[in-house]
mmCIF file of C-alpha atoms in Angstrom:
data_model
loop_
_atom_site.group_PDB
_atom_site.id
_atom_site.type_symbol
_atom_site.label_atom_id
_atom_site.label_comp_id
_atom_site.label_asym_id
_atom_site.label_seq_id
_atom_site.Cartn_x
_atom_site.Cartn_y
_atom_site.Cartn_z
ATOM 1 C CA UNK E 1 3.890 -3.412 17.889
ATOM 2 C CA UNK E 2 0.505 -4.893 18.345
ATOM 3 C CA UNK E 3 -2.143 -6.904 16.738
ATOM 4 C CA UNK E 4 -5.461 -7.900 17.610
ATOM 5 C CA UNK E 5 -8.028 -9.883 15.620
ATOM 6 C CA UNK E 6 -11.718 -8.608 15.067
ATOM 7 C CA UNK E 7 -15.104 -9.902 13.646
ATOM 8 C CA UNK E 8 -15.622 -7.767 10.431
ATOM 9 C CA UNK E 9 -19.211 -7.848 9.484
ATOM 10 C CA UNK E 10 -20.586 -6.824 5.792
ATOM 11 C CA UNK E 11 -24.584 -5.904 5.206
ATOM 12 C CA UNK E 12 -26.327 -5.908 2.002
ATOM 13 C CA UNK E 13 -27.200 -1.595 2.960
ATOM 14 C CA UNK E 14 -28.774 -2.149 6.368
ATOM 15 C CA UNK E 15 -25.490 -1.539 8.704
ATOM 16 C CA UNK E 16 -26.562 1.519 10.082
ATOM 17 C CA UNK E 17 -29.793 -0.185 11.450
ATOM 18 C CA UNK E 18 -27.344 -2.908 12.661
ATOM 19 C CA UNK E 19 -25.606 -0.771 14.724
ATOM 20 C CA UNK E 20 -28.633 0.267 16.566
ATOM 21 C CA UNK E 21 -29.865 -2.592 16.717
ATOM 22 C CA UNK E 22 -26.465 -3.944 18.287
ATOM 23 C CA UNK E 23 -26.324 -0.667 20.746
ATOM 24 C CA UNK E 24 -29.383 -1.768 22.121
ATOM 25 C CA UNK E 25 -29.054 -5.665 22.294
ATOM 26 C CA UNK E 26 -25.925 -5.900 23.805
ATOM 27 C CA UNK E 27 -24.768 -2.726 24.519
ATOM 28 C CA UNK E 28 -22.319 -1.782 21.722
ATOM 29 C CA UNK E 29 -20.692 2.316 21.516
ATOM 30 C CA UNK E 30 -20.001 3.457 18.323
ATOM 31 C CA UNK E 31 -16.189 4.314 18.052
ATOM 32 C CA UNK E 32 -16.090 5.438 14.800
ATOM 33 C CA UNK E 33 -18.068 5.567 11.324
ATOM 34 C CA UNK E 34 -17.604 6.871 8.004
ATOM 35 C CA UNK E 35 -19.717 6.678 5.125
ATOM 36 C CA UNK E 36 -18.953 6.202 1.070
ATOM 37 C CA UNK E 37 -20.113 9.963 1.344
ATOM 38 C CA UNK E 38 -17.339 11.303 3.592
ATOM 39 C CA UNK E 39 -15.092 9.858 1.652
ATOM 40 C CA UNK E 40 -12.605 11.802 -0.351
ATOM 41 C CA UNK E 41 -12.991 11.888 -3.815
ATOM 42 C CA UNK E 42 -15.861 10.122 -4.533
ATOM 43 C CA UNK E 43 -17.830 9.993 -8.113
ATOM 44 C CA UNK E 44 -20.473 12.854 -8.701
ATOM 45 C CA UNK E 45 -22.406 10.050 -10.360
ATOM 46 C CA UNK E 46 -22.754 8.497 -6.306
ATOM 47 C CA UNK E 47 -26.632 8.579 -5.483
ATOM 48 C CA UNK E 48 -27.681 9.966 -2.168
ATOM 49 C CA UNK E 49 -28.812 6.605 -1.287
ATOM 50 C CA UNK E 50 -25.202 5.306 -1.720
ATOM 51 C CA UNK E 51 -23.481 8.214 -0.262
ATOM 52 C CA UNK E 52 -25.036 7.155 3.105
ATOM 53 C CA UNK E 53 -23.690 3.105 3.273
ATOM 54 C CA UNK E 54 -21.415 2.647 5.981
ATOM 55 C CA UNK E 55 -18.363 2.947 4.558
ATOM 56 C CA UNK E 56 -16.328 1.921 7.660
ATOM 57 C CA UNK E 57 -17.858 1.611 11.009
ATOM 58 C CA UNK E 58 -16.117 0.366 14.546
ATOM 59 C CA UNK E 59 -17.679 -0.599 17.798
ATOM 60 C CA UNK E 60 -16.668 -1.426 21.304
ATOM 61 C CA UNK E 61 -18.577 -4.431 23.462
ATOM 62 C CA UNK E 62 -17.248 -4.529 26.582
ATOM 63 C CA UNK E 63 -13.423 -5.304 25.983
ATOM 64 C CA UNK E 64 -14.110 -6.878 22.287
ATOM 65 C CA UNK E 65 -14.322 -5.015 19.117
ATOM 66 C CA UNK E 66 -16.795 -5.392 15.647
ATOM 67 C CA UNK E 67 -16.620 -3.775 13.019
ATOM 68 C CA UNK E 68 -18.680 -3.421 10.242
ATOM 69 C CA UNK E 69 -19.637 -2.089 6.076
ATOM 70 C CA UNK E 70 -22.203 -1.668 3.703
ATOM 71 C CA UNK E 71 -21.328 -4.333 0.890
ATOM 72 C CA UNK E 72 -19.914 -1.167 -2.107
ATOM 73 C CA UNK E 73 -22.948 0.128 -3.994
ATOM 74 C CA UNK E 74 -25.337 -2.225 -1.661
ATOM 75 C CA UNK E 75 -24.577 -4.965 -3.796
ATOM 76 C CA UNK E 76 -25.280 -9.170 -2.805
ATOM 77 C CA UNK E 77 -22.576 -10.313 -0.661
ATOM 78 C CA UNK E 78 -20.845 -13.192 -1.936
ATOM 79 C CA UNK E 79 -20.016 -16.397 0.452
ATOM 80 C CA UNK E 80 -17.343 -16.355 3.079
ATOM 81 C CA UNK E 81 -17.685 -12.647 2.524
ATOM 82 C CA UNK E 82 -20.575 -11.172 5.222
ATOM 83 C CA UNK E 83 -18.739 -11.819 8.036
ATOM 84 C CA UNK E 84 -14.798 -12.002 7.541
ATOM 85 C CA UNK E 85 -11.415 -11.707 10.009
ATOM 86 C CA UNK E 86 -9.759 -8.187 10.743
ATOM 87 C CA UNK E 87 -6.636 -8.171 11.605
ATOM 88 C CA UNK E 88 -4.901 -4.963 13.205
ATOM 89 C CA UNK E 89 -2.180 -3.731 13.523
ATOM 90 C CA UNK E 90 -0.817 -0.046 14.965
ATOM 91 C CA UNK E 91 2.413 -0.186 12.263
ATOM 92 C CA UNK E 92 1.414 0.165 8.415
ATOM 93 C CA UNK E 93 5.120 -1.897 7.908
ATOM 94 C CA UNK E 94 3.627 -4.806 9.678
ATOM 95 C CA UNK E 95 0.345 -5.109 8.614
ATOM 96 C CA UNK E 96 1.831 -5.026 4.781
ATOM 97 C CA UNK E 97 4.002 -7.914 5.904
ATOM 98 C CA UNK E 98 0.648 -9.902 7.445
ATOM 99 C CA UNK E 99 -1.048 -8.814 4.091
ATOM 100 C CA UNK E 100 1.242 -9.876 1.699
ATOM 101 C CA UNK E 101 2.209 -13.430 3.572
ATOM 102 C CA UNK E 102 -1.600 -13.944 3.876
ATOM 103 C CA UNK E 103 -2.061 -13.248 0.005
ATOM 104 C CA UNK E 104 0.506 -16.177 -0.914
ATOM 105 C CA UNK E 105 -1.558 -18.668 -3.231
ATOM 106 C CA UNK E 106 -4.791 -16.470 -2.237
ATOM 107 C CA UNK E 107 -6.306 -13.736 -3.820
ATOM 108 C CA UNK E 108 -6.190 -9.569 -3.763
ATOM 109 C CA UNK E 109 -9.779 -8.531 -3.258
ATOM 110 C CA UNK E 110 -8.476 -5.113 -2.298
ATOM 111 C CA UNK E 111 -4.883 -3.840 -2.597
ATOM 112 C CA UNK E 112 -2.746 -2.664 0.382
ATOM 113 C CA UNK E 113 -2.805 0.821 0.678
ATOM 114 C CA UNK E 114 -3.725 3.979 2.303
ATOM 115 C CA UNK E 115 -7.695 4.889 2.945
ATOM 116 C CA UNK E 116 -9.078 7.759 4.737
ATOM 117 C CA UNK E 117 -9.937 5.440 7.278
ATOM 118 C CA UNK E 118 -6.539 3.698 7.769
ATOM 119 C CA UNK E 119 -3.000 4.678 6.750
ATOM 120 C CA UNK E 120 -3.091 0.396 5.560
ATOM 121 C CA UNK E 121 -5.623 -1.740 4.514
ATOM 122 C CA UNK E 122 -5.981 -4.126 2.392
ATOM 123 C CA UNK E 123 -8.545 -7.344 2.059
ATOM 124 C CA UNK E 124 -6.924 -10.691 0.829
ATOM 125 C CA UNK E 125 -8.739 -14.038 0.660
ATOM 126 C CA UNK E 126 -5.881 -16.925 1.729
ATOM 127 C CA UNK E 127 -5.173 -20.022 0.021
ATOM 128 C CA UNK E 128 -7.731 -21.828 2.340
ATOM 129 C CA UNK E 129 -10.460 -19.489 0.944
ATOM 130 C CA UNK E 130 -10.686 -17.224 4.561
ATOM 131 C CA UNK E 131 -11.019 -13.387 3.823
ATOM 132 C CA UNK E 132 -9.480 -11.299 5.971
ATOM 133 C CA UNK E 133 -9.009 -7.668 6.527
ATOM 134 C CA UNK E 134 -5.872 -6.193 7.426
ATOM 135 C CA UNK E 135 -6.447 -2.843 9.443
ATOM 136 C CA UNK E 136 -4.008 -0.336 10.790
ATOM 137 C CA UNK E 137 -4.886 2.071 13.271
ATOM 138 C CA UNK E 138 -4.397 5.567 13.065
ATOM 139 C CA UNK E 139 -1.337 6.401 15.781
ATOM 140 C CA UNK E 140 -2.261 9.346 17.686
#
């Protein structure tokens, strides 16, 4: 069982431009990256425009980690919200534990629960008003 704790970044549609921006300045790789398009069933009614946001995106810096999203339909980002705490895990059973302690006097800004990008997630805002994400990786 581990856990690890990661800067989780939110733009207002511009991640992708981020990222290069961030593989240039200090030397970022890409890991991974999916967008609101590549995501399973998604709404007909999704614009092209939106269909490209950043969905989910992961980078390596040296030994550290980011990772980052395009706020859902590009919309403003709300305070305490563009650049939030990730929290992973590599067992779904003990993120769901993290997520539900954190979520004690908080509040659920996305339920626990499987996403084509994690087999548990879920985004919680705690009693002291810090959002975090809880992530589990994928095992291989």
């Amino acid at each position: 069982m581990t856990s690890k704790l990661t800067p989780y970044i939110t733009l207002e549609g511009n991640t992708k431009d981020a990222i290069q921006f961030y593989e240039q300045a200090i030397g970022a790789k890409v890991l991974s990256l999916i967008t609101y398009g590549e995501m399973p069933d998604m709404p007909s009614t999704f614009t092209d425009d939106y269909k490209s946001l950043v969905a989910h995106a992961k980078l390596q810096v040296g030994e550290s980690e980011l990772m980052f999203s395009d706020a859902p339909w590009g919309s403003p980002i709300a305070d305490g919200k563009r650049v939030t705490i990730c929290i992973t895990s590599n067992e779904v059973e003990q993120s769901k534990r993290i997520y539900d302690a954190l979520q004690q006097g908080g509040q659920v800004n996305i339920p626990f629960k499987e996403e084509p990008f994690s087999p548990g997630f879920g985004d919680v805002t705690d009693k002291f008003g810090i959002t975090f994400q809880i992530f589990t990786e994928f095992q291989n």
